[in-house]
Short mmCIF file of C-alpha atoms in Angstrom, two decimals:
data_model
loop_
_atom_site.label_atom_id
_atom_site.label_comp_id
_atom_site.label_asym_id
_atom_site.label_seq_id
_atom_site.Cartn_x
_atom_site.Cartn_y
_atom_site.Cartn_z
CA MET R 1 -25.04 -2.60 -0.46
CA THR R 2 -21.42 -3.13 0.55
CA PRO R 3 -19.16 -0.97 -1.64
CA VAL R 4 -16.28 -2.49 -3.53
CA PRO R 5 -13.03 -0.82 -2.42
CA PRO R 6 -12.02 1.84 -4.96
CA SER R 7 -8.74 1.74 -6.78
CA PRO R 8 -7.21 3.91 -9.48
CA SER R 9 -6.59 0.86 -11.66
CA SER R 10 -9.08 -1.03 -13.82
CA SER R 11 -9.47 -4.70 -14.64
CA GLY R 12 -8.86 -6.67 -17.78
CA ALA R 13 -8.43 -4.91 -21.10
CA THR R 14 -10.39 -1.80 -20.11
CA SER R 15 -8.47 1.41 -20.75
CA ALA R 16 -7.85 4.10 -18.16
CA ARG R 17 -11.04 5.80 -16.97
CA PRO R 18 -11.84 8.96 -15.02
CA ALA R 19 -11.50 9.10 -11.25
CA SER R 20 -13.95 7.03 -9.20
CA PRO R 21 -17.41 8.65 -9.28
CA ASP R 22 -18.64 10.17 -6.03
CA LEU R 23 -21.94 8.43 -5.40
CA ALA R 24 -22.83 10.98 -2.71
CA VAL R 25 -23.20 13.63 -5.42
CA LEU R 26 -25.78 11.52 -7.24
CA ARG R 27 -27.56 10.67 -4.03
CA ALA R 28 -27.91 14.36 -3.20
CA GLN R 29 -29.50 14.96 -6.61
CA LEU R 30 -31.98 12.12 -6.08
CA GLU R 31 -32.87 13.32 -2.59
CA ALA R 32 -33.53 16.81 -3.92
CA ALA R 33 -35.80 15.28 -6.58
CA GLY R 34 -37.82 13.43 -3.92
CA CYS R 35 -36.77 9.98 -5.09
CA PHE R 36 -36.37 8.60 -1.56
CA GLU R 37 -39.92 9.39 -0.43
CA ARG R 38 -41.56 6.26 0.96
CA LYS R 39 -45.26 5.44 0.65
CA PRO R 40 -46.25 2.59 2.99
CA GLY R 41 -49.94 3.10 2.24
CA ARG R 42 -49.26 2.37 -1.41
CA ALA R 43 -47.49 -0.88 -0.49
CA ILE R 44 -50.41 -2.04 1.67
CA LEU R 45 -52.90 -1.19 -1.08
CA GLU R 46 -50.80 -3.05 -3.65
CA LEU R 47 -50.63 -6.14 -1.42
CA THR R 48 -54.41 -6.09 -0.97
CA LEU R 49 -55.13 -5.67 -4.69
CA ASN R 50 -52.65 -8.41 -5.65
CA LEU R 51 -54.27 -10.91 -3.30
CA LEU R 52 -57.83 -10.04 -4.31
CA GLY R 53 -56.98 -9.99 -8.01
CA SER R 54 -55.22 -13.35 -7.88
CA ALA R 55 -58.06 -14.98 -5.92
CA LEU R 56 -60.63 -13.70 -8.44
CA ALA R 57 -58.51 -14.90 -11.37
CA PHE R 58 -58.16 -18.39 -9.87
CA TYR R 59 -61.90 -18.56 -9.15
CA ALA R 60 -62.70 -17.44 -12.70
CA ALA R 61 -60.28 -20.07 -14.04
CA ARG R 62 -62.19 -22.79 -12.19
CA GLU R 63 -65.53 -21.58 -13.51
CA VAL R 64 -64.22 -21.44 -17.10
CA ALA R 65 -62.71 -24.93 -16.76
CA GLN R 66 -65.99 -26.37 -15.51
CA ALA R 67 -68.14 -24.59 -18.07
CA TRP R 68 -65.86 -24.88 -21.10
CA ALA R 69 -62.42 -26.48 -21.16
CA LEU R 70 -59.18 -26.67 -19.21
CA TRP R 71 -57.15 -25.03 -21.95
CA ALA R 72 -59.43 -22.00 -21.89
CA ALA R 73 -58.86 -21.62 -18.14
CA ALA R 74 -55.06 -21.73 -18.42
CA PRO R 75 -54.55 -17.99 -19.16
CA LEU R 76 -56.67 -17.04 -16.15
CA PHE R 77 -54.69 -19.41 -13.94
CA VAL R 78 -51.39 -17.90 -15.15
CA LEU R 79 -52.80 -14.43 -14.52
CA GLY R 80 -53.71 -15.43 -10.96
CA SER R 81 -50.17 -16.69 -10.26
CA PHE R 82 -48.70 -13.59 -11.90
CA LEU R 83 -50.72 -11.26 -9.67
CA PHE R 84 -49.97 -13.29 -6.56
CA TYR R 85 -46.22 -13.37 -7.10
CA ARG R 86 -46.07 -9.63 -7.73
CA ASN R 87 -46.12 -9.58 -3.93
CA GLY R 88 -42.49 -10.63 -4.27
CA TRP R 89 -41.70 -7.07 -5.38
CA LEU R 90 -43.24 -5.86 -2.12
CA MET R 91 -41.11 -8.22 -0.03
CA HIS R 92 -38.10 -7.13 -2.06
CA ASP R 93 -38.82 -3.43 -1.38
CA ALA R 94 -39.34 -3.88 2.34
CA ALA R 95 -36.31 -6.15 2.77
CA HIS R 96 -34.20 -3.39 1.20
CA GLY R 97 -35.80 -0.76 3.45
CA GLY R 98 -37.71 0.96 0.65
CA SER R 99 -41.35 0.58 1.76
CA CYS R 100 -41.63 2.27 5.15
CA ALA R 101 -39.84 5.06 6.98
CA GLY R 102 -38.30 2.99 9.78
CA ILE R 103 -36.13 -0.13 9.89
CA GLN R 104 -38.51 -2.09 12.11
CA ALA R 105 -41.55 -1.19 10.01
CA ASN R 106 -39.77 -2.39 6.89
CA ARG R 107 -38.79 -5.64 8.59
CA ARG R 108 -42.34 -6.26 9.73
CA PHE R 109 -43.75 -5.64 6.26
CA ALA R 110 -41.04 -7.83 4.71
CA ALA R 111 -41.97 -10.59 7.19
CA LEU R 112 -45.68 -10.19 6.34
CA THR R 113 -45.19 -10.40 2.57
CA ALA R 114 -42.64 -13.20 2.89
CA GLY R 115 -45.09 -15.14 5.02
CA VAL R 116 -47.79 -14.71 2.37
CA LEU R 117 -45.37 -16.02 -0.26
CA GLY R 118 -43.93 -18.83 1.88
CA GLU R 119 -40.40 -17.39 1.94
CA PHE R 120 -37.66 -16.87 4.57
CA PRO R 121 -36.98 -13.10 4.56
CA SER R 122 -33.70 -13.32 6.47
CA GLY R 123 -32.33 -16.07 4.23
CA TRP R 124 -33.47 -14.31 1.08
CA ARG R 125 -31.90 -11.05 2.26
CA TYR R 126 -28.56 -12.78 2.92
CA GLY R 127 -28.25 -14.21 -0.59
CA HIS R 128 -29.68 -11.15 -2.33
CA ASN R 129 -27.40 -8.70 -0.53
CA ARG R 130 -24.41 -10.79 -1.62
CA HIS R 131 -25.66 -10.41 -5.19
CA HIS R 132 -25.85 -6.65 -4.81
CA ALA R 133 -22.43 -6.32 -3.23
CA ARG R 134 -20.64 -8.67 -5.64
CA THR R 135 -22.64 -8.49 -8.86
CA ASN R 136 -21.17 -10.84 -11.49
CA VAL R 137 -18.14 -11.59 -9.30
CA ARG R 138 -17.41 -15.22 -10.01
CA GLY R 139 -17.93 -17.48 -7.01
CA GLU R 140 -19.31 -14.67 -4.82
CA ASP R 141 -22.54 -13.58 -6.56
CA LEU R 142 -25.05 -15.99 -5.00
CA ASP R 143 -27.79 -15.12 -7.51
CA GLN R 144 -25.68 -15.92 -10.57
CA ARG R 145 -23.98 -19.22 -9.73
CA GLU R 146 -25.45 -21.22 -12.59
CA ARG R 147 -23.97 -18.97 -15.24
CA TRP R 148 -20.52 -20.38 -14.47
CA ASP R 149 -21.65 -24.00 -14.36
CA PRO R 150 -20.06 -25.64 -17.45
CA THR R 151 -22.73 -28.35 -17.42
CA ARG R 152 -25.46 -25.77 -18.03
CA ARG R 153 -24.72 -25.30 -21.70
CA TYR R 154 -27.18 -26.30 -24.37
CA HIS R 155 -27.39 -26.99 -28.10
CA SER R 156 -30.16 -24.57 -29.06
CA ARG R 157 -32.30 -21.73 -27.74
CA LEU R 158 -35.15 -24.16 -27.11
CA THR R 159 -33.12 -26.54 -24.95
CA ALA R 160 -31.53 -23.54 -23.19
CA TRP R 161 -35.00 -22.20 -22.40
CA LEU R 162 -36.14 -25.54 -21.04
CA GLY R 163 -33.02 -26.05 -18.96
CA LEU R 164 -32.85 -22.52 -17.59
CA PHE R 165 -36.44 -21.47 -17.06
CA LEU R 166 -38.64 -24.58 -16.78
CA PHE R 167 -36.20 -26.82 -14.92
CA THR R 168 -33.43 -26.55 -12.37
CA ARG R 169 -30.33 -28.72 -12.30
CA TYR R 170 -29.26 -30.33 -9.02
CA ASN R 171 -26.49 -32.93 -8.81
CA GLY R 172 -26.81 -33.63 -12.51
CA VAL R 173 -30.59 -34.15 -12.35
CA TYR R 174 -33.13 -31.77 -13.91
CA LEU R 175 -36.14 -31.03 -11.70
CA PRO R 176 -39.15 -28.79 -12.40
CA ALA R 177 -38.30 -25.23 -11.38
CA THR R 178 -40.50 -24.24 -8.44
CA LEU R 179 -40.37 -21.53 -5.82
CA ILE R 180 -40.40 -24.28 -3.18
CA PHE R 181 -36.74 -24.87 -4.04
CA MET R 182 -36.02 -21.18 -3.48
CA ALA R 183 -37.69 -21.39 -0.08
CA LEU R 184 -35.52 -24.40 0.79
CA ARG R 185 -32.38 -22.53 -0.28
CA ASP R 186 -33.28 -19.45 1.70
CA GLY R 187 -34.30 -21.59 4.65
CA TYR R 188 -30.77 -22.99 4.63
CA TYR R 189 -29.31 -19.47 4.53
CA CYS R 190 -31.58 -18.42 7.38
CA PHE R 191 -30.64 -21.43 9.52
CA ARG R 192 -26.94 -20.95 8.87
CA HIS R 193 -26.64 -17.17 9.15
CA HIS R 194 -29.70 -16.02 11.15
CA ARG R 195 -30.51 -19.03 13.31
CA GLU R 196 -32.20 -16.91 15.97
CA ARG R 197 -34.95 -16.09 13.44
CA PHE R 198 -35.24 -19.51 11.86
CA ALA R 199 -38.02 -20.98 14.04
CA ALA R 200 -40.33 -17.98 13.66
CA GLU R 201 -39.73 -17.72 9.92
CA LEU R 202 -40.23 -21.47 9.45
CA VAL R 203 -43.65 -21.21 11.10
CA ALA R 204 -44.56 -18.30 8.82
CA VAL R 205 -43.36 -20.21 5.74
CA LEU R 206 -45.42 -23.27 6.64
CA MET R 207 -48.47 -21.10 7.24
CA GLY R 208 -48.00 -19.27 3.95
CA LEU R 209 -47.51 -22.39 1.85
CA GLY R 210 -50.24 -24.18 3.78
CA GLY R 211 -52.64 -21.30 3.14
CA GLN R 212 -51.92 -21.39 -0.59
CA LEU R 213 -52.40 -25.17 -0.70
CA ALA R 214 -55.65 -24.93 1.29
CA PHE R 215 -56.99 -22.32 -1.13
CA PHE R 216 -56.37 -24.58 -4.14
CA VAL R 217 -57.81 -27.61 -2.34
CA LEU R 218 -61.01 -25.61 -1.77
CA LEU R 219 -61.09 -24.81 -5.48
CA ALA R 220 -60.29 -28.24 -6.91
CA GLY R 221 -60.32 -30.89 -4.19
CA PRO R 222 -57.33 -32.65 -2.56
CA TRP R 223 -55.46 -34.03 -5.58
CA GLY R 224 -56.51 -31.35 -8.02
CA GLY R 225 -55.63 -28.68 -5.45
CA LEU R 226 -52.18 -30.19 -4.87
CA LEU R 227 -51.53 -30.22 -8.62
CA LEU R 228 -52.69 -26.61 -9.00
CA PHE R 229 -50.53 -25.55 -6.07
CA LEU R 230 -47.42 -27.11 -7.64
CA LEU R 231 -48.24 -25.53 -11.01
CA HIS R 232 -48.73 -22.21 -9.24
CA THR R 233 -45.24 -22.34 -7.70
CA HIS R 234 -43.85 -23.39 -11.10
CA VAL R 235 -45.42 -20.36 -12.83
CA GLY R 236 -44.02 -18.16 -10.08
CA MET R 237 -40.49 -19.47 -10.63
CA LEU R 238 -40.82 -19.00 -14.38
CA TYR R 239 -41.95 -15.41 -13.79
CA LEU R 240 -39.05 -14.58 -11.49
CA ASN R 241 -36.46 -16.38 -13.62
CA SER R 242 -37.65 -14.49 -16.68
CA ALA R 243 -37.94 -11.12 -14.90
CA PHE R 244 -34.28 -10.93 -13.92
CA ALA R 245 -32.68 -13.11 -16.58
CA GLY R 246 -31.57 -10.29 -18.85
CA ASN R 247 -30.24 -7.92 -16.21
CA HIS R 248 -26.78 -9.44 -15.66
CA TYR R 249 -26.12 -12.83 -17.26
CA ASP R 250 -24.33 -11.96 -20.49
CA LEU R 251 -22.56 -8.82 -19.26
CA GLU R 252 -19.00 -8.61 -17.94
CA THR R 253 -17.84 -10.87 -15.12
CA PHE R 254 -14.88 -10.48 -12.78
CA THR R 255 -12.76 -12.57 -10.49
CA PRO R 256 -12.69 -11.45 -6.84
CA GLU R 257 -9.23 -9.98 -7.44
CA GLU R 258 -10.41 -8.01 -10.47
CA ALA R 259 -13.48 -6.74 -8.60
CA LYS R 260 -11.24 -5.21 -5.93
CA THR R 261 -9.90 -2.79 -8.52
CA LEU R 262 -13.39 -1.40 -9.25
CA ASP R 263 -15.41 1.18 -7.35
CA VAL R 264 -19.07 0.43 -6.74
CA VAL R 265 -20.39 2.59 -9.61
CA SER R 266 -18.05 1.02 -12.14
CA LEU R 267 -18.86 -2.52 -11.02
CA GLN R 268 -22.61 -1.98 -11.14
CA SER R 269 -22.72 -0.05 -14.43
CA ARG R 270 -20.61 -2.66 -16.20
CA THR R 271 -22.57 -5.66 -14.91
CA THR R 272 -26.18 -4.42 -14.90
CA ARG R 273 -28.69 -3.81 -17.69
CA ASN R 274 -32.08 -2.10 -17.67
CA TYR R 275 -35.09 -3.10 -19.74
CA ALA R 276 -36.35 -0.46 -22.13
CA GLY R 277 -40.08 -0.25 -22.75
CA GLY R 278 -43.34 1.48 -22.03
CA TRP R 279 -46.16 0.95 -19.58
CA TRP R 280 -46.35 -2.84 -20.02
CA THR R 281 -42.67 -3.21 -19.08
CA HIS R 282 -43.23 -1.08 -16.00
CA PHE R 283 -46.29 -3.13 -15.02
CA VAL R 284 -44.75 -6.58 -15.56
CA PHE R 285 -41.48 -5.80 -13.78
CA GLY R 286 -42.92 -3.44 -11.20
CA GLY R 287 -40.31 -0.73 -11.72
CA LEU R 288 -37.36 -3.09 -11.27
CA GLU R 289 -36.72 -2.96 -15.00
CA LYS R 290 -34.53 -0.02 -13.88
CA GLN R 291 -31.96 -2.40 -12.42
CA LEU R 292 -28.94 -0.09 -12.46
CA GLU R 293 -30.80 2.53 -10.44
CA HIS R 294 -31.81 -0.19 -8.01
CA HIS R 295 -28.29 -1.62 -7.74
CA LEU R 296 -26.73 1.76 -7.04
CA PHE R 297 -29.39 2.59 -4.42
CA PRO R 298 -31.06 -0.65 -3.23
CA HIS R 299 -33.13 1.20 -0.62
CA LEU R 300 -34.54 3.65 -3.17
CA PRO R 301 -38.32 2.95 -3.35
CA ARG R 302 -39.23 0.95 -6.43
CA HIS R 303 -41.93 3.37 -7.59
CA HIS R 304 -39.29 6.15 -7.84
CA LEU R 305 -36.75 4.26 -9.97
CA HIS R 306 -38.13 5.77 -13.18
CA ARG R 307 -37.78 9.27 -11.74
CA ALA R 308 -34.18 8.50 -10.79
CA ALA R 309 -33.25 7.04 -14.20
CA PRO R 310 -32.36 10.33 -16.04
CA TYR R 311 -30.07 11.39 -13.19
CA VAL R 312 -28.33 8.01 -13.10
CA ARG R 313 -27.88 7.90 -16.86
CA ALA R 314 -26.33 11.37 -16.92
CA PHE R 315 -24.10 10.54 -13.95
CA VAL R 316 -22.58 7.30 -15.27
CA THR R 317 -22.14 8.53 -18.84
CA ALA R 318 -20.43 11.69 -17.56
CA HIS R 319 -17.84 9.41 -15.95
CA GLY R 320 -17.30 7.40 -19.13
CA LEU R 321 -19.21 4.36 -17.88
CA PRO R 322 -21.85 2.34 -19.76
CA TYR R 323 -25.58 2.65 -19.22
CA HIS R 324 -26.85 -0.67 -20.55
CA GLU R 325 -30.48 -0.69 -21.66
CA ALA R 326 -32.35 -2.81 -24.22
CA PRO R 327 -35.87 -4.19 -24.82
CA PHE R 328 -36.73 -7.19 -22.65
CA TRP R 329 -37.03 -9.71 -25.49
CA HIS R 330 -33.66 -8.67 -26.87
CA CYS R 331 -32.12 -9.29 -23.43
CA TYR R 332 -33.99 -12.59 -23.05
CA LEU R 333 -32.64 -13.95 -26.33
CA ARG R 334 -29.13 -12.86 -25.43
CA VAL R 335 -29.36 -14.89 -22.23
CA LEU R 336 -30.41 -17.98 -24.19
CA ASP R 337 -27.57 -17.46 -26.67
CA PHE R 338 -25.13 -17.05 -23.78
CA HIS R 339 -25.98 -20.59 -22.63
CA VAL R 340 -25.85 -22.20 -26.06
CA ASP R 341 -22.62 -24.17 -26.42
CA PRO R 342 -20.55 -22.31 -29.07
CA ARG R 343 -19.13 -25.39 -30.75
CA PRO R 344 -16.67 -24.59 -33.55
CA ALA R 345 -17.80 -25.33 -37.08
CA ALA R 346 -16.41 -28.52 -38.57
CA ALA R 347 -13.38 -28.03 -40.79
CA PRO R 348 -14.16 -28.51 -44.49
CA SER R 349 -13.10 -31.83 -45.88
CA ALA R 350 -10.13 -31.91 -48.22
#
């Protein structure tokens, strides 16, 4: 993560705050607590279980559909896509350097998991690192562009949900949201910024997407398999859109000039929110519900974010900074409300 240059001044209407926090102090605490210990064996086991679990769920969905009804098979199909796309957390960890001990080992595991998913790891890393370095900085946060699009405002929570999570807007046209579009975006980033890796990653992407398509064709035939594959990528996009929707959208935003007045801890604590919850939250979001911990230390292994949370909370609050945390559904509804057009009430007639 590229730090934002510190400055004694603050942006906007925020009052004077304590001196810039020394992130090295917090890092030393986390190292002493063992939070940076990497477990590559755990990552390999998780990848194996995700693939086996998703394949079994898809097979069971086919059997239920044939023996009973399509609607009864739908939950099993969604479960299969959910388990499969949890491999995205593994790619995310390795791309940040949080899975294995060495840089090259992390890159190889990131390439493996990205290939399984049909994703360009170099292109994804480029856009995602910009998000980390410039979180909620208008025009520079590549993961949050749509929040500043004035055309993406809706009249109700329902239409906001449809427009934000089930569809994507491109040149004024709404298209079904699918992870294929993300692969195209990251392929562009890879070609533009890491062209030396583009050919190899393109081959891996085609193999990964081709393997997924072939699996569904074996389950349901050519046309049925193609439809299931597209639905699968649609469920995956819905999962990812929902997973990260409440972490940043409705929190503070800054212009590039304002962001220059903030140190890295202040920027991240003011623009990032965690999800509160128990075991189900941890399972669904894979540990990344602790977004502030992840944003302050992107290379901190995901399975240690919960252990790091008490240290981070104490650190930011001691420096007078916010520690945003709320239940997932509360955050989700706030995102929908953020995109509902706040039209003023009509003036009463005379």
